[in-house]
Amino acid sequence: MKKSPTILDIAREAGVSKSTVSRILNNAENVSPRTRQRVLEVMLKYRYRPNIFARGLGGRRTGVVGVIVTDITNPFYSILVRGIEDVCRVYRYNIFLCNTDGREEEERIHIESLTERRVDGVILASTMLNEDSLAGLLERGVKVVLVARLLEDNSSFNYVVVDNAMGGYLAAKHLLTLGHKRIAYIAGPWFSSPNLDRFAGFQKALGEIGLGVDEKLIVQGDFTMESGYLAGMKLAKSSSPRPTAVFAANDAMAIGAMEAFSELGIDVPHEMSVIGFDDIPLGALRCIQLTTVSQSIYDQGAISGRTLIERILEPEKEGIQQIVLPPKLVVRKTCARVPGVESRNEGSGS
Amino acid sequence: MKKSPTILDIAREAGVSKSTVSRILNNAENVSPRTRQRVLEVMLKYRYRPNIFARGLGGRRTGVVGVIVTDITNPFYSILVRGIEDVCRVYRYNIFLCNTDGREEEERIHIESLTERRVDGVILASTMLNEDSLAGLLERGVKVVLVARLLEDNSSFNYVVVDNAMGGYLAAKHLLTLGHKRIAYIAGPWFSSPNLDRFAGFQKALGEIGLGVDEKLIVQGDFTMESGYLAGMKLAKSSSPRPTAVFAANDAMAIGAMEAFSELGIDVPHEMSVIGFDDIPLGALRCIQLTTVSQSIYDQGAISGRTLIERILEPEKEGIQQIVLPPKLVVRKTCARVPGVESRNEGSGS
DNA sequence: CCTTATAATGGTAGCGGTACCACTAATGGA
DNA sequence: TCCATTAGTGGTACCGCTACCATTATAAGG
């Protein structure tokens, strides 16, 4: 293993001083074209790359950000990360990828490690958020952007989210318009702000026509397809009378539930309407055709990446950026009108 | 923004020298328990974290590896990366994630950037591989592991792959056993070693019973679902007589093709058998039930991660590790016997 | 021709650690 | 009692780079 050449090696070989080479590395103006040319040739010859650790020692920016997600295997996160990576690449930023599996402890460890590695910023998309860790980051001047989740007190954080309450409202409204009254909710964890907000929107829509949420029709999930499957099973078997529609807090759970219904021979949409949230590509498959509330996942990633890098590159702009994107209803084929109900939004039908 | 405390701040506060603090940081033996205790308290109080750049200057290991994939959005890669991340976490290694979209140029840039950041190793899973970039890595002592792809001359590289030729053979054999004769192949890019090998295995199986591959039944794809869809369309419309079965070089393309067949009203499996390769979770959905050749993606990630870190941590072990995993046929519901053909593997049937 | 401004370069002190050597005080053996 | 040993420290020279100041060469102005 050859030792990497240093700035001194290059300087000697080119017959100049370290300073001159350093100037060229940093694109400084005051170097004669001839010297620059000669030094560049030597650099090329030795495949010289400046030692980033030596550079970083000066306390300048490191050109690295951390991205913390729950599980990259989940298409939601992989698309989000892709959006982030694409903008980072433009700015020549590298990203550290961290999976937490929703465990607060893992998240703490990752944040510590990222701090230690002196990242310029962190994008947080994981389910749990430990406010103490975040405080530590801010204290050290590390820029932070929350994406697709909120904290109780967001006042001091940059964030990018969809209007989850509105999304939940849209979903519920769609089902209500189709005449559904007994609507189940497959929930995500209750410490998750998207779940909370989607549920709030759902509840609001029901409330508007004087309907309450039946607690027996709320089934707990954790945003995974498996949990959706289990929830679907539970809903189909134990609740009587059976709900005519299900609003799942995300697409993965909606699809999981549909797996269960399919297994039990319950026809979607005619015996059971299903609506999800996220609009992951999977839902668009012909054999699924999931009606859902769309949030542009990639865009959220890209926007959060841009927000973060702007904050890093222009720290003098102190303003906090808080972006709320509008969700959109995507009607496909998993929701149908309740049999025997006229096309009215309200009223006692049946 | 507070300036981070340095080792000197801690030393002063604790009334000792830099050296002593450094010893404690590195768990050296010769420090009295009382001093250690006192210094640790000061560290805790100031939330001291050693500056990794200063540490790295000494030319020691950085605790970071790069992972280069084609597209993290592709479930194959996200599962692979997850496997890698999980073992890296155990060793407290961080990973830089890089997407290339299959572009050689992007890959070159990423490798350069990783070199600059002095990663200890790189795991390459991207479609293109630029041998010059690799040479640069090896030259600098950066450990390299190829995963799920090979080079023409692999002699000097660590790698982890499945036996793709065997997988292709298995797939073809399965279709032949069901009586298929006209079997189409939806190909990946031909510079991709998995595609090449899978095709070779496919060809071999056909050859064994005296069948050749009909060039008109080879349709070009690029491993994406969209390309599979297009290939399926082309196959269904233009080839006459239509093939009775399709072997797609990966699951994504197989599912894409099934989308096309579904759109055209071609029944899978009764009018068209489909077999894929990879065994991504999506294929196990009830509405897909794709018969496929399984390679344990997660394990390949985990094994390549372990291989890499072992190479990094024990550089004295010079041996090169080359691991070939066996593929496994997973029979689900997208392949059926050719109508009107008896249960014979060979012969002129019909 | 000398002075002064300017462009191009060299020299060197950090940045925050680690490694290694030097020193001190206490301990033990002769 | 004295010297050798050793555990526990402190001191300092790097690591490779940047920032800043000093120096030299060159050109312009009087």
PDB file of N, CA and C in Angstrom, chain A residues 164-173 175 180-206 212-223 227-228 230-236 239 242-251 253-254 257 261 272-278 293:
ATOM      1  N   ASN A 164     -50.703  16.630   6.663  1.00  0.00           N
ATOM      2  CA  ASN A 164     -51.254  15.309   6.935  1.00  0.00           C
ATOM      3  C   ASN A 164     -52.716  15.364   7.384  1.00  0.00           C
ATOM      4  N   ALA A 165     -53.046  16.406   8.130  1.00  0.00           N
ATOM      5  CA  ALA A 165     -54.433  16.534   8.586  1.00  0.00           C
ATOM      6  C   ALA A 165     -55.344  16.685   7.363  1.00  0.00           C
ATOM      7  N   MET A 166     -54.912  17.520   6.446  1.00  0.00           N
ATOM      8  CA  MET A 166     -55.710  17.702   5.245  1.00  0.00           C
ATOM      9  C   MET A 166     -55.809  16.388   4.469  1.00  0.00           C
ATOM     10  N   GLY A 167     -54.723  15.652   4.422  1.00  0.00           N
ATOM     11  CA  GLY A 167     -54.721  14.368   3.733  1.00  0.00           C
ATOM     12  C   GLY A 167     -55.712  13.401   4.357  1.00  0.00           C
ATOM     13  N   GLY A 168     -55.697  13.341   5.676  1.00  0.00           N
ATOM     14  CA  GLY A 168     -56.624  12.460   6.377  1.00  0.00           C
ATOM     15  C   GLY A 168     -58.064  12.884   6.107  1.00  0.00           C
ATOM     16  N   TYR A 169     -58.248  14.196   6.073  1.00  0.00           N
ATOM     17  CA  TYR A 169     -59.579  14.743   5.793  1.00  0.00           C
ATOM     18  C   TYR A 169     -60.039  14.338   4.395  1.00  0.00           C
ATOM     19  N   LEU A 170     -59.143  14.487   3.440  1.00  0.00           N
ATOM     20  CA  LEU A 170     -59.433  14.131   2.048  1.00  0.00           C
ATOM     21  C   LEU A 170     -59.832  12.659   1.924  1.00  0.00           C
ATOM     22  N   ALA A 171     -59.077  11.819   2.590  1.00  0.00           N
ATOM     23  CA  ALA A 171     -59.336  10.377   2.523  1.00  0.00           C
ATOM     24  C   ALA A 171     -60.720  10.056   3.094  1.00  0.00           C
ATOM     25  N   ALA A 172     -60.978  10.602   4.267  1.00  0.00           N
ATOM     26  CA  ALA A 172     -62.263  10.332   4.929  1.00  0.00           C
ATOM     27  C   ALA A 172     -63.412  10.855   4.081  1.00  0.00           C
ATOM     28  N   LYS A 173     -63.239  12.076   3.603  1.00  0.00           N
ATOM     29  CA  LYS A 173     -64.272  12.711   2.794  1.00  0.00           C
ATOM     30  C   LYS A 173     -64.614  11.835   1.582  1.00  0.00           C
ATOM     31  N   LEU A 175     -64.329   8.624   1.273  1.00  0.00           N
ATOM     32  CA  LEU A 175     -65.104   7.454   1.691  1.00  0.00           C
ATOM     33  C   LEU A 175     -66.536   7.847   2.057  1.00  0.00           C
ATOM     34  N   HIS A 180     -69.928   5.560   2.820  1.00  0.00           N
ATOM     35  CA  HIS A 180     -69.480   4.727   3.938  1.00  0.00           C
ATOM     36  C   HIS A 180     -69.737   5.409   5.273  1.00  0.00           C
ATOM     37  N   LYS A 181     -70.114   4.603   6.245  1.00  0.00           N
ATOM     38  CA  LYS A 181     -70.367   5.110   7.586  1.00  0.00           C
ATOM     39  C   LYS A 181     -69.475   4.415   8.609  1.00  0.00           C
ATOM     40  N   ARG A 182     -69.330   3.114   8.419  1.00  0.00           N
ATOM     41  CA  ARG A 182     -68.473   2.343   9.332  1.00  0.00           C
ATOM     42  C   ARG A 182     -67.079   2.254   8.708  1.00  0.00           C
ATOM     43  N   ILE A 183     -66.254   3.186   9.105  1.00  0.00           N
ATOM     44  CA  ILE A 183     -64.920   3.253   8.518  1.00  0.00           C
ATOM     45  C   ILE A 183     -63.867   2.925   9.572  1.00  0.00           C
ATOM     46  N   ALA A 184     -63.061   1.933   9.273  1.00  0.00           N
ATOM     47  CA  ALA A 184     -62.005   1.558  10.217  1.00  0.00           C
ATOM     48  C   ALA A 184     -60.754   2.388   9.953  1.00  0.00           C
ATOM     49  N   TYR A 185     -59.927   2.506  10.970  1.00  0.00           N
ATOM     50  CA  TYR A 185     -58.665   3.227  10.832  1.00  0.00           C
ATOM     51  C   TYR A 185     -57.532   2.313  11.267  1.00  0.00           C
ATOM     52  N   ILE A 186     -56.615   2.053  10.340  1.00  0.00           N
ATOM     53  CA  ILE A 186     -55.416   1.286  10.715  1.00  0.00           C
ATOM     54  C   ILE A 186     -54.339   2.307  11.030  1.00  0.00           C
ATOM     55  N   ALA A 187     -53.983   2.336  12.296  1.00  0.00           N
ATOM     56  CA  ALA A 187     -53.137   3.421  12.798  1.00  0.00           C
ATOM     57  C   ALA A 187     -51.660   3.083  12.763  1.00  0.00           C
ATOM     58  N   GLY A 188     -50.855   4.139  12.680  1.00  0.00           N
ATOM     59  CA  GLY A 188     -49.424   4.006  12.919  1.00  0.00           C
ATOM     60  C   GLY A 188     -49.194   4.259  14.395  1.00  0.00           C
ATOM     61  N   PRO A 189     -47.942   4.253  14.816  1.00  0.00           N
ATOM     62  CA  PRO A 189     -47.641   4.525  16.233  1.00  0.00           C
ATOM     63  C   PRO A 189     -48.146   5.911  16.612  1.00  0.00           C
ATOM     64  N   TRP A 190     -48.621   6.071  17.809  1.00  0.00           N
ATOM     65  CA  TRP A 190     -49.230   7.348  18.199  1.00  0.00           C
ATOM     66  C   TRP A 190     -48.223   8.418  18.568  1.00  0.00           C
ATOM     67  N   PHE A 191     -46.965   8.048  18.663  1.00  0.00           N
ATOM     68  CA  PHE A 191     -45.966   9.101  18.875  1.00  0.00           C
ATOM     69  C   PHE A 191     -45.516   9.668  17.532  1.00  0.00           C
ATOM     70  N   SER A 192     -46.042   9.097  16.461  1.00  0.00           N
ATOM     71  CA  SER A 192     -45.670   9.586  15.131  1.00  0.00           C
ATOM     72  C   SER A 192     -46.616  10.704  14.708  1.00  0.00           C
ATOM     73  N   SER A 193     -46.046  11.853  14.421  1.00  0.00           N
ATOM     74  CA  SER A 193     -46.893  13.007  14.092  1.00  0.00           C
ATOM     75  C   SER A 193     -47.726  12.784  12.833  1.00  0.00           C
ATOM     76  N   PRO A 194     -47.218  12.133  11.783  1.00  0.00           N
ATOM     77  CA  PRO A 194     -48.070  11.925  10.621  1.00  0.00           C
ATOM     78  C   PRO A 194     -49.308  11.101  10.970  1.00  0.00           C
ATOM     79  N   ASN A 195     -49.120  10.071  11.750  1.00  0.00           N
ATOM     80  CA  ASN A 195     -50.271   9.261  12.135  1.00  0.00           C
ATOM     81  C   ASN A 195     -51.298  10.091  12.895  1.00  0.00           C
ATOM     82  N   LEU A 196     -50.799  10.858  13.833  1.00  0.00           N
ATOM     83  CA  LEU A 196     -51.664  11.682  14.661  1.00  0.00           C
ATOM     84  C   LEU A 196     -52.474  12.659  13.814  1.00  0.00           C
ATOM     85  N   ASP A 197     -51.772  13.321  12.911  1.00  0.00           N
ATOM     86  CA  ASP A 197     -52.430  14.340  12.099  1.00  0.00           C
ATOM     87  C   ASP A 197     -53.411  13.726  11.104  1.00  0.00           C
ATOM     88  N   ARG A 198     -53.024  12.609  10.518  1.00  0.00           N
ATOM     89  CA  ARG A 198     -53.930  11.965   9.562  1.00  0.00           C
ATOM     90  C   ARG A 198     -55.214  11.543  10.277  1.00  0.00           C
ATOM     91  N   PHE A 199     -55.009  11.053  11.483  1.00  0.00           N
ATOM     92  CA  PHE A 199     -56.179  10.637  12.253  1.00  0.00           C
ATOM     93  C   PHE A 199     -57.060  11.842  12.588  1.00  0.00           C
ATOM     94  N   ALA A 200     -56.409  12.949  12.943  1.00  0.00           N
ATOM     95  CA  ALA A 200     -57.161  14.156  13.279  1.00  0.00           C
ATOM     96  C   ALA A 200     -58.012  14.597  12.098  1.00  0.00           C
ATOM     97  N   GLY A 201     -57.413  14.580  10.897  1.00  0.00           N
ATOM     98  CA  GLY A 201     -58.166  14.969   9.706  1.00  0.00           C
ATOM     99  C   GLY A 201     -59.340  14.034   9.453  1.00  0.00           C
ATOM    100  N   PHE A 202     -59.077  12.764   9.641  1.00  0.00           N
ATOM    101  CA  PHE A 202     -60.091  11.723   9.493  1.00  0.00           C
ATOM    102  C   PHE A 202     -61.268  11.995  10.427  1.00  0.00           C
ATOM    103  N   GLN A 203     -60.902  12.230  11.673  1.00  0.00           N
ATOM    104  CA  GLN A 203     -61.893  12.476  12.706  1.00  0.00           C
ATOM    105  C   GLN A 203     -62.717  13.729  12.390  1.00  0.00           C
ATOM    106  N   LYS A 204     -62.020  14.745  11.891  1.00  0.00           N
ATOM    107  CA  LYS A 204     -62.691  16.007  11.595  1.00  0.00           C
ATOM    108  C   LYS A 204     -63.766  15.803  10.515  1.00  0.00           C
ATOM    109  N   ALA A 205     -63.394  15.056   9.480  1.00  0.00           N
ATOM    110  CA  ALA A 205     -64.344  14.830   8.385  1.00  0.00           C
ATOM    111  C   ALA A 205     -65.576  14.081   8.893  1.00  0.00           C
ATOM    112  N   LEU A 206     -65.346  13.075   9.712  1.00  0.00           N
ATOM    113  CA  LEU A 206     -66.486  12.339  10.274  1.00  0.00           C
ATOM    114  C   LEU A 206     -67.324  13.263  11.129  1.00  0.00           C
ATOM    115  N   GLY A 212     -69.042   9.975  14.777  1.00  0.00           N
ATOM    116  CA  GLY A 212     -67.868   9.866  15.643  1.00  0.00           C
ATOM    117  C   GLY A 212     -67.021   8.704  15.179  1.00  0.00           C
ATOM    118  N   VAL A 213     -65.791   8.637  15.677  1.00  0.00           N
ATOM    119  CA  VAL A 213     -64.954   7.503  15.324  1.00  0.00           C
ATOM    120  C   VAL A 213     -65.222   6.373  16.299  1.00  0.00           C
ATOM    121  N   ASP A 214     -65.559   5.215  15.767  1.00  0.00           N
ATOM    122  CA  ASP A 214     -65.815   4.061  16.622  1.00  0.00           C
ATOM    123  C   ASP A 214     -64.487   3.470  17.077  1.00  0.00           C
ATOM    124  N   GLU A 215     -64.245   3.507  18.381  1.00  0.00           N
ATOM    125  CA  GLU A 215     -62.944   3.060  18.895  1.00  0.00           C
ATOM    126  C   GLU A 215     -62.642   1.606  18.546  1.00  0.00           C
ATOM    127  N   LYS A 216     -63.704   0.838  18.414  1.00  0.00           N
ATOM    128  CA  LYS A 216     -63.479  -0.582  18.087  1.00  0.00           C
ATOM    129  C   LYS A 216     -62.939  -0.746  16.684  1.00  0.00           C
ATOM    130  N   LEU A 217     -63.111   0.298  15.889  1.00  0.00           N
ATOM    131  CA  LEU A 217     -62.660   0.203  14.501  1.00  0.00           C
ATOM    132  C   LEU A 217     -61.267   0.817  14.291  1.00  0.00           C
ATOM    133  N   ILE A 218     -60.607   1.104  15.406  1.00  0.00           N
ATOM    134  CA  ILE A 218     -59.226   1.587  15.287  1.00  0.00           C
ATOM    135  C   ILE A 218     -58.304   0.415  15.606  1.00  0.00           C
ATOM    136  N   VAL A 219     -57.483   0.047  14.656  1.00  0.00           N
ATOM    137  CA  VAL A 219     -56.575  -1.073  14.883  1.00  0.00           C
ATOM    138  C   VAL A 219     -55.142  -0.552  14.812  1.00  0.00           C
ATOM    139  N   GLN A 220     -54.340  -1.056  15.726  1.00  0.00           N
ATOM    140  CA  GLN A 220     -52.988  -0.549  15.818  1.00  0.00           C
ATOM    141  C   GLN A 220     -52.047  -1.229  14.822  1.00  0.00           C
ATOM    142  N   GLY A 221     -51.276  -0.457  14.108  1.00  0.00           N
ATOM    143  CA  GLY A 221     -50.236  -0.980  13.239  1.00  0.00           C
ATOM    144  C   GLY A 221     -48.956  -0.212  13.495  1.00  0.00           C
ATOM    145  N   ASP A 222     -47.934  -0.469  12.689  1.00  0.00           N
ATOM    146  CA  ASP A 222     -46.670   0.260  12.882  1.00  0.00           C
ATOM    147  C   ASP A 222     -46.073   0.694  11.538  1.00  0.00           C
ATOM    148  N   PHE A 223     -46.950   0.904  10.582  1.00  0.00           N
ATOM    149  CA  PHE A 223     -46.537   1.373   9.243  1.00  0.00           C
ATOM    150  C   PHE A 223     -45.933   0.284   8.358  1.00  0.00           C
ATOM    151  N   SER A 227     -47.848  -5.444   9.667  1.00  0.00           N
ATOM    152  CA  SER A 227     -48.802  -4.950  10.666  1.00  0.00           C
ATOM    153  C   SER A 227     -50.138  -4.645  10.000  1.00  0.00           C
ATOM    154  N   GLY A 228     -50.084  -4.224   8.735  1.00  0.00           N
ATOM    155  CA  GLY A 228     -51.324  -3.975   8.001  1.00  0.00           C
ATOM    156  C   GLY A 228     -52.085  -5.262   7.770  1.00  0.00           C
ATOM    157  N   LEU A 230     -51.941  -7.989   9.621  1.00  0.00           N
ATOM    158  CA  LEU A 230     -52.519  -8.387  10.902  1.00  0.00           C
ATOM    159  C   LEU A 230     -53.774  -7.566  11.214  1.00  0.00           C
ATOM    160  N   ALA A 231     -53.666  -6.260  10.979  1.00  0.00           N
ATOM    161  CA  ALA A 231     -54.803  -5.375  11.249  1.00  0.00           C
ATOM    162  C   ALA A 231     -55.996  -5.771  10.389  1.00  0.00           C
ATOM    163  N   GLY A 232     -55.711  -6.069   9.117  1.00  0.00           N
ATOM    164  CA  GLY A 232     -56.785  -6.471   8.215  1.00  0.00           C
ATOM    165  C   GLY A 232     -57.475  -7.727   8.711  1.00  0.00           C
ATOM    166  N   MET A 233     -56.683  -8.683   9.135  1.00  0.00           N
ATOM    167  CA  MET A 233     -57.220  -9.938   9.665  1.00  0.00           C
ATOM    168  C   MET A 233     -58.134  -9.672  10.855  1.00  0.00           C
ATOM    169  N   LYS A 234     -57.602  -8.866  11.757  1.00  0.00           N
ATOM    170  CA  LYS A 234     -58.344  -8.563  12.971  1.00  0.00           C
ATOM    171  C   LYS A 234     -59.674  -7.891  12.636  1.00  0.00           C
ATOM    172  N   LEU A 235     -59.592  -6.937  11.750  1.00  0.00           N
ATOM    173  CA  LEU A 235     -60.766  -6.172  11.349  1.00  0.00           C
ATOM    174  C   LEU A 235     -61.814  -7.081  10.720  1.00  0.00           C
ATOM    175  N   ALA A 236     -61.358  -7.981   9.853  1.00  0.00           N
ATOM    176  CA  ALA A 236     -62.290  -8.840   9.118  1.00  0.00           C
ATOM    177  C   ALA A 236     -62.945  -9.851  10.037  1.00  0.00           C
ATOM    178  N   SER A 239     -64.512  -7.751  14.193  1.00  0.00           N
ATOM    179  CA  SER A 239     -65.462  -6.655  14.348  1.00  0.00           C
ATOM    180  C   SER A 239     -66.799  -6.982  13.696  1.00  0.00           C
ATOM    181  N   ARG A 242     -69.022  -5.772  10.388  1.00  0.00           N
ATOM    182  CA  ARG A 242     -67.758  -5.455   9.741  1.00  0.00           C
ATOM    183  C   ARG A 242     -67.815  -4.049   9.140  1.00  0.00           C
ATOM    184  N   PRO A 243     -66.708  -3.303   9.192  1.00  0.00           N
ATOM    185  CA  PRO A 243     -66.698  -1.986   8.554  1.00  0.00           C
ATOM    186  C   PRO A 243     -66.825  -2.158   7.040  1.00  0.00           C
ATOM    187  N   THR A 244     -67.288  -1.120   6.367  1.00  0.00           N
ATOM    188  CA  THR A 244     -67.390  -1.192   4.904  1.00  0.00           C
ATOM    189  C   THR A 244     -66.182  -0.555   4.234  1.00  0.00           C
ATOM    190  N   ALA A 245     -65.375   0.123   5.032  1.00  0.00           N
ATOM    191  CA  ALA A 245     -64.192   0.770   4.457  1.00  0.00           C
ATOM    192  C   ALA A 245     -63.081   0.866   5.486  1.00  0.00           C
ATOM    193  N   VAL A 246     -61.864   0.959   4.972  1.00  0.00           N
ATOM    194  CA  VAL A 246     -60.694   1.097   5.844  1.00  0.00           C
ATOM    195  C   VAL A 246     -59.823   2.228   5.340  1.00  0.00           C
ATOM    196  N   PHE A 247     -59.439   3.073   6.269  1.00  0.00           N
ATOM    197  CA  PHE A 247     -58.433   4.086   5.954  1.00  0.00           C
ATOM    198  C   PHE A 247     -57.163   3.668   6.686  1.00  0.00           C
ATOM    199  N   ALA A 248     -56.140   3.356   5.929  1.00  0.00           N
ATOM    200  CA  ALA A 248     -54.878   2.962   6.547  1.00  0.00           C
ATOM    201  C   ALA A 248     -53.953   4.170   6.564  1.00  0.00           C
ATOM    202  N   ALA A 249     -53.215   4.319   7.653  1.00  0.00           N
ATOM    203  CA  ALA A 249     -52.364   5.508   7.816  1.00  0.00           C
ATOM    204  C   ALA A 249     -51.230   5.564   6.811  1.00  0.00           C
ATOM    205  N   ASN A 250     -50.928   4.437   6.158  1.00  0.00           N
ATOM    206  CA  ASN A 250     -50.016   4.514   5.011  1.00  0.00           C
ATOM    207  C   ASN A 250     -50.293   3.376   4.030  1.00  0.00           C
ATOM    208  N   ASP A 251     -49.694   3.492   2.855  1.00  0.00           N
ATOM    209  CA  ASP A 251     -49.962   2.531   1.790  1.00  0.00           C
ATOM    210  C   ASP A 251     -49.510   1.118   2.147  1.00  0.00           C
ATOM    211  N   MET A 253     -49.438  -0.437   4.906  1.00  0.00           N
ATOM    212  CA  MET A 253     -50.439  -1.110   5.746  1.00  0.00           C
ATOM    213  C   MET A 253     -51.715  -1.377   4.956  1.00  0.00           C
ATOM    214  N   ALA A 254     -52.063  -0.445   4.071  1.00  0.00           N
ATOM    215  CA  ALA A 254     -53.262  -0.652   3.248  1.00  0.00           C
ATOM    216  C   ALA A 254     -53.092  -1.908   2.396  1.00  0.00           C
ATOM    217  N   ALA A 257     -53.285  -4.991   4.492  1.00  0.00           N
ATOM    218  CA  ALA A 257     -54.674  -5.306   4.823  1.00  0.00           C
ATOM    219  C   ALA A 257     -55.367  -5.971   3.629  1.00  0.00           C
ATOM    220  N   PHE A 261     -57.493  -9.390   3.290  1.00  0.00           N
ATOM    221  CA  PHE A 261     -58.850  -9.486   2.740  1.00  0.00           C
ATOM    222  C   PHE A 261     -58.881 -10.496   1.604  1.00  0.00           C
ATOM    223  N   MET A 272     -65.338  -4.309   0.569  1.00  0.00           N
ATOM    224  CA  MET A 272     -64.526  -3.486   1.472  1.00  0.00           C
ATOM    225  C   MET A 272     -63.745  -2.457   0.666  1.00  0.00           C
ATOM    226  N   SER A 273     -63.929  -1.210   0.999  1.00  0.00           N
ATOM    227  CA  SER A 273     -63.145  -0.162   0.349  1.00  0.00           C
ATOM    228  C   SER A 273     -61.871   0.074   1.152  1.00  0.00           C
ATOM    229  N   VAL A 274     -60.796   0.348   0.457  1.00  0.00           N
ATOM    230  CA  VAL A 274     -59.526   0.587   1.142  1.00  0.00           C
ATOM    231  C   VAL A 274     -58.884   1.842   0.576  1.00  0.00           C
ATOM    232  N   ILE A 275     -58.434   2.700   1.474  1.00  0.00           N
ATOM    233  CA  ILE A 275     -57.695   3.874   1.022  1.00  0.00           C
ATOM    234  C   ILE A 275     -56.430   3.994   1.862  1.00  0.00           C
ATOM    235  N   GLY A 276     -55.354   4.369   1.217  1.00  0.00           N
ATOM    236  CA  GLY A 276     -54.069   4.454   1.910  1.00  0.00           C
ATOM    237  C   GLY A 276     -53.553   5.876   1.963  1.00  0.00           C
ATOM    238  N   PHE A 277     -52.270   6.004   2.200  1.00  0.00           N
ATOM    239  CA  PHE A 277     -51.644   7.319   2.281  1.00  0.00           C
ATOM    240  C   PHE A 277     -50.173   7.175   1.919  1.00  0.00           C
ATOM    241  N   ASP A 278     -49.701   8.005   1.028  1.00  0.00           N
ATOM    242  CA  ASP A 278     -48.283   8.093   0.617  1.00  0.00           C
ATOM    243  C   ASP A 278     -48.158   8.091  -0.895  1.00  0.00           C
ATOM    244  N   VAL A 293     -53.888   8.798  -0.721  1.00  0.00           N
ATOM    245  CA  VAL A 293     -53.596  10.232  -0.655  1.00  0.00           C
ATOM    246  C   VAL A 293     -52.122  10.389  -1.007  1.00  0.00           C
TER     247      VAL A 293
END
